[in-house]
PDB file of C-alpha atoms and ligand atoms in Angstrom:
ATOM      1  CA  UNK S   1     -31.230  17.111   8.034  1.00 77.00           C
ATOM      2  CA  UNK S   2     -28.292  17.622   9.880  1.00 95.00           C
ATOM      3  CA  UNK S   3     -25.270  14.920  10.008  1.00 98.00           C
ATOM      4  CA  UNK S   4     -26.215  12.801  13.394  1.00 98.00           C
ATOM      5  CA  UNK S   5     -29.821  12.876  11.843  1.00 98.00           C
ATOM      6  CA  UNK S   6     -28.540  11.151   8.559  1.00 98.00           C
ATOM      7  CA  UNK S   7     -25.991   9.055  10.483  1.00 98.00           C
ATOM      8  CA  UNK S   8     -29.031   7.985  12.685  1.00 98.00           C
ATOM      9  CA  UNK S   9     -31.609   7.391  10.107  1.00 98.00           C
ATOM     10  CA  UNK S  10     -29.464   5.085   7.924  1.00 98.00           C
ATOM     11  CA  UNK S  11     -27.997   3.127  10.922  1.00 98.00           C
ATOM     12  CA  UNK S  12     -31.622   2.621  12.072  1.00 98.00           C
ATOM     13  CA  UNK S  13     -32.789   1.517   8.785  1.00 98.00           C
ATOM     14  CA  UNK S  14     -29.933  -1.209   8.448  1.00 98.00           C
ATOM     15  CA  UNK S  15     -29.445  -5.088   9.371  1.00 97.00           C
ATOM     16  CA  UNK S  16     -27.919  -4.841  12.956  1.00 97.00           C
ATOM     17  CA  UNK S  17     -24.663  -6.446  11.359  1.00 98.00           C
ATOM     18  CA  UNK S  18     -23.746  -3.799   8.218  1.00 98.00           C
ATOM     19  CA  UNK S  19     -21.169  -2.047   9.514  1.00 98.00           C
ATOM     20  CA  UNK S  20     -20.737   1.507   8.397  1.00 98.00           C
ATOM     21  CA  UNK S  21     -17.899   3.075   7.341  1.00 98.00           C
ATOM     22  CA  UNK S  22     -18.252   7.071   7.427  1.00 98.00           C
ATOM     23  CA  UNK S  23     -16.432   8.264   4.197  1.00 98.00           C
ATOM     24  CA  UNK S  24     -14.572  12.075   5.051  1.00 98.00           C
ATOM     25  CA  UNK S  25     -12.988  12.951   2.006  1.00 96.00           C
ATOM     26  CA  UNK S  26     -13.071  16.826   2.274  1.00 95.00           C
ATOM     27  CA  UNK S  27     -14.872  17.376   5.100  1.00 97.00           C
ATOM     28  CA  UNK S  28     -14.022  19.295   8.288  1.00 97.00           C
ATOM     29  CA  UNK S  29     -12.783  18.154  11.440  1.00 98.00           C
ATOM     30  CA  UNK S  30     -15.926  19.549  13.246  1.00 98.00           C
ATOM     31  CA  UNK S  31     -18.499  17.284  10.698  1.00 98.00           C
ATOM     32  CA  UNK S  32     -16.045  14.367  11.407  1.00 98.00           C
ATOM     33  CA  UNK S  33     -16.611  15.044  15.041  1.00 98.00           C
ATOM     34  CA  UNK S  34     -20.544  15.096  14.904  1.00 98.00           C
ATOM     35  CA  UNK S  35     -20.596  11.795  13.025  1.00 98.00           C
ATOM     36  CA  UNK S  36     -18.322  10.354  15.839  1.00 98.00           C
ATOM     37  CA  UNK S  37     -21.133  11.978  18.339  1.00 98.00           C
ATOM     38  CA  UNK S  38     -23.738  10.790  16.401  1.00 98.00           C
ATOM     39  CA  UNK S  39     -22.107   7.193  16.578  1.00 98.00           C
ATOM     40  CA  UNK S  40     -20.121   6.521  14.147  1.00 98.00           C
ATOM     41  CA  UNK S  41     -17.579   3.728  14.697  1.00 98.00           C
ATOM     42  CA  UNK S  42     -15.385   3.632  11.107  1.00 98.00           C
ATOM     43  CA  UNK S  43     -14.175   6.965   9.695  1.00 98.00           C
ATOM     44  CA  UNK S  44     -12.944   6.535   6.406  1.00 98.00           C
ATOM     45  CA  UNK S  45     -10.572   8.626   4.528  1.00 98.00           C
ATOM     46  CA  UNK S  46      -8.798   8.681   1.268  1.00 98.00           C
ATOM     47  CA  UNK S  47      -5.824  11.435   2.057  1.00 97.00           C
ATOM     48  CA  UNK S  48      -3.269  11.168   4.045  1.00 97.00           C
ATOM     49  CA  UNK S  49      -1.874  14.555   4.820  1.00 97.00           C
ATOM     50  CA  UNK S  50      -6.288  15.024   5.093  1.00 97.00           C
ATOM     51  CA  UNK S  51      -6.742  12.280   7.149  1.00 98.00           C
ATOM     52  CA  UNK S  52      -3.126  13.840   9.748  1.00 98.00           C
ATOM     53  CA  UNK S  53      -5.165  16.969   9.873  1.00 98.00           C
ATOM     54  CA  UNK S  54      -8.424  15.846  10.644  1.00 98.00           C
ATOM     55  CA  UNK S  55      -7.015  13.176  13.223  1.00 98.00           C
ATOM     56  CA  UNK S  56      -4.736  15.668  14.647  1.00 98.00           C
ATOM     57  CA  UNK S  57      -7.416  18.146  15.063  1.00 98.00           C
ATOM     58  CA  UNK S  58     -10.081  15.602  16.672  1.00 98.00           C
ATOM     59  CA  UNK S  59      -7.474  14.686  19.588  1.00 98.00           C
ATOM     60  CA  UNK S  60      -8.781  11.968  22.033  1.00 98.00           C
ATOM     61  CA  UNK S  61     -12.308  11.866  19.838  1.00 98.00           C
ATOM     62  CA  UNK S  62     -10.354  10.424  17.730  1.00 98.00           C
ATOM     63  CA  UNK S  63      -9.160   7.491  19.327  1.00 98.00           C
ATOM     64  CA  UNK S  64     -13.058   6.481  20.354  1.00 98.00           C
ATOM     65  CA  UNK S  65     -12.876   5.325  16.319  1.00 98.00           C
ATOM     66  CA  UNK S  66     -11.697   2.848  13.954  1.00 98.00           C
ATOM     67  CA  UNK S  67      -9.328   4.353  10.965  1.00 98.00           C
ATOM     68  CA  UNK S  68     -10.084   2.798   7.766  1.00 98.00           C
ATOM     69  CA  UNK S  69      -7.832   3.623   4.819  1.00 98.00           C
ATOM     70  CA  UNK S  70     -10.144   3.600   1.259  1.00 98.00           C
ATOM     71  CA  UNK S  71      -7.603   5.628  -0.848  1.00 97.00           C
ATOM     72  CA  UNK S  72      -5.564   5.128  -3.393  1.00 96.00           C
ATOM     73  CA  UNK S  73      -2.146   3.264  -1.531  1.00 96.00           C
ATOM     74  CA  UNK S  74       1.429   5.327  -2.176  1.00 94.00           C
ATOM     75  CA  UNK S  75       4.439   3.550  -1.146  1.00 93.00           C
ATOM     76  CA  UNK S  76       6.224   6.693   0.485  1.00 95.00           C
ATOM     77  CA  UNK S  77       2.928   7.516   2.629  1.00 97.00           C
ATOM     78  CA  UNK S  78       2.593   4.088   4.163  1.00 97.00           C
ATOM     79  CA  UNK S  79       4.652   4.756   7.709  1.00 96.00           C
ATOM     80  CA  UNK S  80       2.152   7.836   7.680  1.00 97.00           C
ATOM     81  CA  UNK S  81      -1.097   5.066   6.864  1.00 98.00           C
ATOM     82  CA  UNK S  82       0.521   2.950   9.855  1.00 98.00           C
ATOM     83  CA  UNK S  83       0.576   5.611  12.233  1.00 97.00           C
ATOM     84  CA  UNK S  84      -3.206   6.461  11.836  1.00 97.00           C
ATOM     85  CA  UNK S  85      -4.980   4.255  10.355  1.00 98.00           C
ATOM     86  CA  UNK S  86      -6.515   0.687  11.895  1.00 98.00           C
ATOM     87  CA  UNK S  87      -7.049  -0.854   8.314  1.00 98.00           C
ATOM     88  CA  UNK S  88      -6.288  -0.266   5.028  1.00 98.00           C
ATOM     89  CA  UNK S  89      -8.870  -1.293   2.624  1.00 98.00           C
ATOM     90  CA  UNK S  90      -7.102  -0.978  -1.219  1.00 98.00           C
ATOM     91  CA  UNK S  91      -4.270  -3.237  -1.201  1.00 98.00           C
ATOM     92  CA  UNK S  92      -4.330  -4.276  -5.008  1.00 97.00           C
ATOM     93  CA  UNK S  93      -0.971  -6.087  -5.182  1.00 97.00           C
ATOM     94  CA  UNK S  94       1.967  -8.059  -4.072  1.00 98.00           C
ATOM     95  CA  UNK S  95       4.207  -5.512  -4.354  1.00 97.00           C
ATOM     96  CA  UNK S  96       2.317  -2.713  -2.200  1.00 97.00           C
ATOM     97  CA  UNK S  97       1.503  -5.762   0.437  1.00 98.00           C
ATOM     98  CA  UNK S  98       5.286  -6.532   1.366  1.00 98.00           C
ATOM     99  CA  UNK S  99       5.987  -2.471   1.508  1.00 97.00           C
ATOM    100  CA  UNK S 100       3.240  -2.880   4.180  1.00 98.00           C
ATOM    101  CA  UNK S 101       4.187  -5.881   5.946  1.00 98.00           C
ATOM    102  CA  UNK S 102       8.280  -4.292   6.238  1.00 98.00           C
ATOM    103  CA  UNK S 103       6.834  -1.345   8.177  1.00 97.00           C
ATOM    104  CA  UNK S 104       4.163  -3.224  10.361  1.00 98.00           C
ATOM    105  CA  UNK S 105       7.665  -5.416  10.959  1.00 98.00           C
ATOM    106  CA  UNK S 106       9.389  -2.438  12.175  1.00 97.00           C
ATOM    107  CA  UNK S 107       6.520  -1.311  13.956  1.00 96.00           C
ATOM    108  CA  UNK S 108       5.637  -4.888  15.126  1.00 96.00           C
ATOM    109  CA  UNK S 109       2.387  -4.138  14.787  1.00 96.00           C
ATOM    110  CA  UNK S 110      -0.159  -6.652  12.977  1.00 96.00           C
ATOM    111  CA  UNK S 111      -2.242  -4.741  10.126  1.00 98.00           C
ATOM    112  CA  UNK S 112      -5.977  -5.648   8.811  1.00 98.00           C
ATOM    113  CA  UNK S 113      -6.188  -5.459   5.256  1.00 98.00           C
ATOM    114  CA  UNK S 114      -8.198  -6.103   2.718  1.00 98.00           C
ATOM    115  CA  UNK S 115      -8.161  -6.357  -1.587  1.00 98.00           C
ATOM    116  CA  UNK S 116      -9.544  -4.184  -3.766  1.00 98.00           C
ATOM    117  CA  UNK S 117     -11.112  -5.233  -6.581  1.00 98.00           C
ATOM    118  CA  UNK S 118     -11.692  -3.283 -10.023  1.00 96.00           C
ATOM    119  CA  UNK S 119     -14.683  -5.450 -10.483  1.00 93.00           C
ATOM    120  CA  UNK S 120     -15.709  -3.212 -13.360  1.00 90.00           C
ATOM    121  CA  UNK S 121     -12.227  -3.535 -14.974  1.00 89.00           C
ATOM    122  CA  UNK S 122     -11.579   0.270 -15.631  1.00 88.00           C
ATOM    123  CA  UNK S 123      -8.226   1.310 -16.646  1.00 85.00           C
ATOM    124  CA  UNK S 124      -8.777   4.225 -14.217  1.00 82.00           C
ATOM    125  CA  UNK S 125      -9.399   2.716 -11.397  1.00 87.00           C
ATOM    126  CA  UNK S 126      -7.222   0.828  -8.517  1.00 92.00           C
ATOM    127  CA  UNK S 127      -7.464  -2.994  -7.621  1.00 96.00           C
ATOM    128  CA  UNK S 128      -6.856  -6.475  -8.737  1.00 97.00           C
ATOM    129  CA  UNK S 129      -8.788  -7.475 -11.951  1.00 96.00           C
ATOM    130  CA  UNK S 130     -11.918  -9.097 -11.878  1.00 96.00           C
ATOM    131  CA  UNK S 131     -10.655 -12.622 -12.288  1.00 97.00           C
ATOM    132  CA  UNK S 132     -10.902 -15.505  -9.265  1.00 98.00           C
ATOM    133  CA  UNK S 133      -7.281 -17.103 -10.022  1.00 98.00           C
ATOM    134  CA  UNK S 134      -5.200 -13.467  -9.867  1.00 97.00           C
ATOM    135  CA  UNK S 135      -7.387 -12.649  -6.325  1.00 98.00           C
ATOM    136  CA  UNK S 136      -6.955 -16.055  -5.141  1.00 98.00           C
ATOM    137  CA  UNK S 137      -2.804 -15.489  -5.643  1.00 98.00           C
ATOM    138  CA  UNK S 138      -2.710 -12.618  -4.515  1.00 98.00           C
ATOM    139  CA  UNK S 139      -4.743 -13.704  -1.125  1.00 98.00           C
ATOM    140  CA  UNK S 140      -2.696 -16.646  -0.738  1.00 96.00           C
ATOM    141  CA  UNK S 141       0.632 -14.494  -1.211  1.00 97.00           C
ATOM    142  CA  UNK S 142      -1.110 -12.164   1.316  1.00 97.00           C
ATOM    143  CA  UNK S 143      -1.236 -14.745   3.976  1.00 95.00           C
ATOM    144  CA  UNK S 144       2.695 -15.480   3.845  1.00 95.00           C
ATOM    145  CA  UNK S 145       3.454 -12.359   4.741  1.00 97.00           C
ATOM    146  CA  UNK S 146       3.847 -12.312   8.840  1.00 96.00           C
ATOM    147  CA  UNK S 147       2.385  -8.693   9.586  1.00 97.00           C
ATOM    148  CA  UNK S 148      -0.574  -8.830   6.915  1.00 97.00           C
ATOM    149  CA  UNK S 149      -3.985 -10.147   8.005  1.00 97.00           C
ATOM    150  CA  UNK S 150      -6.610 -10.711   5.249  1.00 97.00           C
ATOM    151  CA  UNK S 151      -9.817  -9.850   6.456  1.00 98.00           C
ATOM    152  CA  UNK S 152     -11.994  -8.936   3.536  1.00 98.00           C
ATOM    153  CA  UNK S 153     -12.377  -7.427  -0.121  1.00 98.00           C
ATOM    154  CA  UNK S 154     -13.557  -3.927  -1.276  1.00 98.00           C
ATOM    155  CA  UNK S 155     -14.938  -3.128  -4.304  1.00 97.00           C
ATOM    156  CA  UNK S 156     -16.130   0.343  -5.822  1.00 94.00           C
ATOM    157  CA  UNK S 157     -17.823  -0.491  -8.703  1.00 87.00           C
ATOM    158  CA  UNK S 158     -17.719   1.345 -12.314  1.00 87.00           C
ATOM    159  CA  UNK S 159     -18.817   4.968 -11.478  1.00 79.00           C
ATOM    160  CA  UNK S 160     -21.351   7.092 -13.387  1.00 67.00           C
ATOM    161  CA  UNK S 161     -23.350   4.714 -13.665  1.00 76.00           C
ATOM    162  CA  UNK S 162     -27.372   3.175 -12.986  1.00 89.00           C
ATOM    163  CA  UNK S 163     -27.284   1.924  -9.558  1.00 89.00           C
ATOM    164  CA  UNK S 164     -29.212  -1.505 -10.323  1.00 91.00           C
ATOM    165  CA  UNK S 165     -26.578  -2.058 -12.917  1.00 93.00           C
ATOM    166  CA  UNK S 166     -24.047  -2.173 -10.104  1.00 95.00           C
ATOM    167  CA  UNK S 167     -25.493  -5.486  -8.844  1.00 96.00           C
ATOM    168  CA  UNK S 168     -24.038  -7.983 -10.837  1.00 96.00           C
ATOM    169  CA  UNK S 169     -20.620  -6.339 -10.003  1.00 96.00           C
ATOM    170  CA  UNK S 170     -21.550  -6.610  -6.245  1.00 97.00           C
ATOM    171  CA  UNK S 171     -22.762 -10.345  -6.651  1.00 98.00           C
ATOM    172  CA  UNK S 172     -19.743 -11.346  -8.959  1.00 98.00           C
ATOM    173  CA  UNK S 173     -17.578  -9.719  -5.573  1.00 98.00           C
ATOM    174  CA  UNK S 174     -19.521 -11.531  -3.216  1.00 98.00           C
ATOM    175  CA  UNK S 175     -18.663 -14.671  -5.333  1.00 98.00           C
ATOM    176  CA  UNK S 176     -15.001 -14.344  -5.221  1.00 98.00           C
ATOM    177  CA  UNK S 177     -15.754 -12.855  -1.072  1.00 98.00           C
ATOM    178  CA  UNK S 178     -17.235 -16.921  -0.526  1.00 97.00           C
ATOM    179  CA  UNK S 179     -14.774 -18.480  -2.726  1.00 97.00           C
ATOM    180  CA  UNK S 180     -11.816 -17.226  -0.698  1.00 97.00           C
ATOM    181  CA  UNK S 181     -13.602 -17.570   2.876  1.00 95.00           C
ATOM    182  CA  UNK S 182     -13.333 -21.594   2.305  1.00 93.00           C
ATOM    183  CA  UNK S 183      -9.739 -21.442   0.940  1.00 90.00           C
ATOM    184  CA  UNK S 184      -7.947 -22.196   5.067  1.00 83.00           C
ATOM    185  CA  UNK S 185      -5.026 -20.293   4.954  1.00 85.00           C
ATOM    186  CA  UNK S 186      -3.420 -19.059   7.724  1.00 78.00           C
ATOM    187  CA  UNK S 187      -3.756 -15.325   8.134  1.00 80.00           C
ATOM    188  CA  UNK S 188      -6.802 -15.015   5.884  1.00 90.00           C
ATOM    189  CA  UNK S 189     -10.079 -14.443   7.800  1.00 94.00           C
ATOM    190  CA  UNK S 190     -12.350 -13.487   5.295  1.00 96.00           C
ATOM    191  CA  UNK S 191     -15.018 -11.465   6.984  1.00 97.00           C
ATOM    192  CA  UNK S 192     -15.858  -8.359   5.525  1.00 98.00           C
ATOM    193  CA  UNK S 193     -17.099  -7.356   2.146  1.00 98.00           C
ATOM    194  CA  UNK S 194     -16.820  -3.906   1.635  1.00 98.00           C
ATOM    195  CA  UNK S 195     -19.294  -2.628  -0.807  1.00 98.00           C
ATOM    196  CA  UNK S 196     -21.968   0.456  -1.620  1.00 97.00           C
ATOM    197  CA  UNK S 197     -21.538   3.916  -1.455  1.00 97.00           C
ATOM    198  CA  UNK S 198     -24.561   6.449  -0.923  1.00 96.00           C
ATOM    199  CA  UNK S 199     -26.091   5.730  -4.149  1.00 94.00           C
ATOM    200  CA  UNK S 200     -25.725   1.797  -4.258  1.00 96.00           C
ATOM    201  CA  UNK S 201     -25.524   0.481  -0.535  1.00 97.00           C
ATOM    202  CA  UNK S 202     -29.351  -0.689  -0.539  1.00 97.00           C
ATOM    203  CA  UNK S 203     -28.030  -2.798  -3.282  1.00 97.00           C
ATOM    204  CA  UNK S 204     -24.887  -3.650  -2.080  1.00 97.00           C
ATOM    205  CA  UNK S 205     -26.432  -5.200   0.973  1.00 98.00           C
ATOM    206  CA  UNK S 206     -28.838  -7.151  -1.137  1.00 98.00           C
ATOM    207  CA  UNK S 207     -25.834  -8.634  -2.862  1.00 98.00           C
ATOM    208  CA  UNK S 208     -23.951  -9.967   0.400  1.00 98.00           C
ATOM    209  CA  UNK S 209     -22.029  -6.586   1.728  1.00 98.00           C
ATOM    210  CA  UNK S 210     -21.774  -6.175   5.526  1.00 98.00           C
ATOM    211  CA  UNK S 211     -19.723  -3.201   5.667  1.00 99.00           C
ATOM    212  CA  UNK S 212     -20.908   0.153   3.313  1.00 98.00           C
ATOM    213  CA  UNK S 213     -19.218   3.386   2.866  1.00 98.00           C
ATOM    214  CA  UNK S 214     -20.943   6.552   2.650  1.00 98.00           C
ATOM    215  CA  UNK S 215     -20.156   9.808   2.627  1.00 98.00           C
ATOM    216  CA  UNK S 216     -22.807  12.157   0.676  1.00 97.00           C
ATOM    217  CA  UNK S 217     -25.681  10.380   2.405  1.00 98.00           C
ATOM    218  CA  UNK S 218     -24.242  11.385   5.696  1.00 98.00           C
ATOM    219  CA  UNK S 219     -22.774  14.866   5.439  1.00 98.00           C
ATOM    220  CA  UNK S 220     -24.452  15.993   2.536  1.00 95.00           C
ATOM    221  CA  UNK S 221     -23.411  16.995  -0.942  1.00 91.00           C
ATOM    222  CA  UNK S 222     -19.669  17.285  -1.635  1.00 82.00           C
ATOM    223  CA  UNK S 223     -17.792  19.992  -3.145  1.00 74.00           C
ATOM    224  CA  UNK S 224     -15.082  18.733  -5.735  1.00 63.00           C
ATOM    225  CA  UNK S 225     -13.712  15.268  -5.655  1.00 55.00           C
TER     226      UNK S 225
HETATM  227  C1  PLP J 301     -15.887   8.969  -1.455  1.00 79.06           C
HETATM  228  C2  PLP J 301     -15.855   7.507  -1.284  1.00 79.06           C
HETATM  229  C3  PLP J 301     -16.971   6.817  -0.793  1.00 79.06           C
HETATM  230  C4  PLP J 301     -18.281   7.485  -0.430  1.00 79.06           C
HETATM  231  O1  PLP J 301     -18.874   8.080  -1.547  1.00 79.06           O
HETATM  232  P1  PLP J 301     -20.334   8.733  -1.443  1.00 79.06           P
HETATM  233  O2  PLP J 301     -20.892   8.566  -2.796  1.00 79.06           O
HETATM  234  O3  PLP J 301     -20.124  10.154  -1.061  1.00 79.06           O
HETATM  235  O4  PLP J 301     -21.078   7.975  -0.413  1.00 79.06           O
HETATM  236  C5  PLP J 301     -16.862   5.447  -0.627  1.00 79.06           C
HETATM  237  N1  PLP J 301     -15.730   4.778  -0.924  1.00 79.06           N
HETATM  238  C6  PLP J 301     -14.643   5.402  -1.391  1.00 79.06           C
HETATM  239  C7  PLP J 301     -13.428   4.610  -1.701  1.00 79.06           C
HETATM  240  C8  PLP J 301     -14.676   6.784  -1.585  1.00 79.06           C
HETATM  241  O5  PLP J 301     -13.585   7.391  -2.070  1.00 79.06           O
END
């Protein structure tokens, strides 16, 4: 099957309210551009020099979509994240947060964000440990910070790995997701939970998620990362 066929399928097989995010790591401009044809609202992208090309290269398509950011956050790339992207999805702590919230000052421009968690607590991987009280601070540091609007957590999972064994990782995310949604602070609007990849998203939607990303199931088979 094709791209729009997979986009289609899956979108067609989901509750009306999962929103899905299309990951593009590695692929071309013209596969981005039949997942925006086939639908697609979210393009996701890890890269930033990637993500300039791609963009770039799509011209006004690209402004029919919504920019997530799902990579790995550098401080010296994020006036290049602000230009682009709509959202940035891996903030894991204070300090990249405020490097954030100076440029969206400059910019005056008010930026969705949400936390990453490393809900599988893997010294490889990016986001705040998998424990209530360090989200919670972090969230409620978050909300101080004029340009930032908290809007959700992300969550990858350990890698490698069954994908039923996943859900207690998704439900333990969806715990902290529920506990945070009834702290009241100003700026935080808990409403997404980002979780599920191809593999996993059945799952993750079983556990609470109502926004997946997926990039395998929708272009195919990826070469490299
Ligand atoms: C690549 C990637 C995905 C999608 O992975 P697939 O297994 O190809 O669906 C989702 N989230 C992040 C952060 C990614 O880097």
């Amino acid at each position: 099957m094709g791209i729009k066929e997979n986009y289609l399928k899956i979108k067609s097989e989901l509750p009306e309210y999962v929103k899905i995010i299309v990951a593009a790591k590695l692929r071309t401009p013209e596969e981005v551009k039949e997942a925006i044809f086939a639908g697609a609202e979210f393009i996701g992208e890890n890269y930033v020099q990637e993500a300039e090309r791609v963009y770039n290269a799509l011209g006004e398509v690209a402004k029919r979509v919504r920019w997530h950011f799902i990579g790995i956050l550098q401080k010296n790339k994020i006036n290049k994240i602000l230009n682009i992207f709509d959202l940035i999805q891996t903030v894991d702590s204070y300090e990249v947060a405020e490097s954030i919230n100076k440029r969206a000052e400059k910019l005056n421009k008010s930026v969705p964000v949400f936390i990453e968690i490393n809900i599988g607590s893997e010294i490889t991987k990016a986001g705040v440990r998998p424990d209530y009280e360090a989200v919670k601070e972090l969230a409620i540091n978050i909300s101080r910070l004029k340009y930032l609007k908290l809007e959700g957590l992300m969550t990858m999972g350990p890698l490698s790995v069954e994908p039923q064994s996943l859900r207690v990782y998704f439900r333990k995310t969806k715990e902290f997701f529920e506990r945070l949604k009834s702290l009241n602070f100003p700026n935080i609007n808990m409403q997404y939970l980002s979780m599920g990849m191809s593999d996993s998203y059945k799952i993750a939607i079983e556990e609470g998620a109502n926004m997946i990303r997926l990039g395998t199931a929708i272009f195919g088979k990826r070469i490299g990362r």
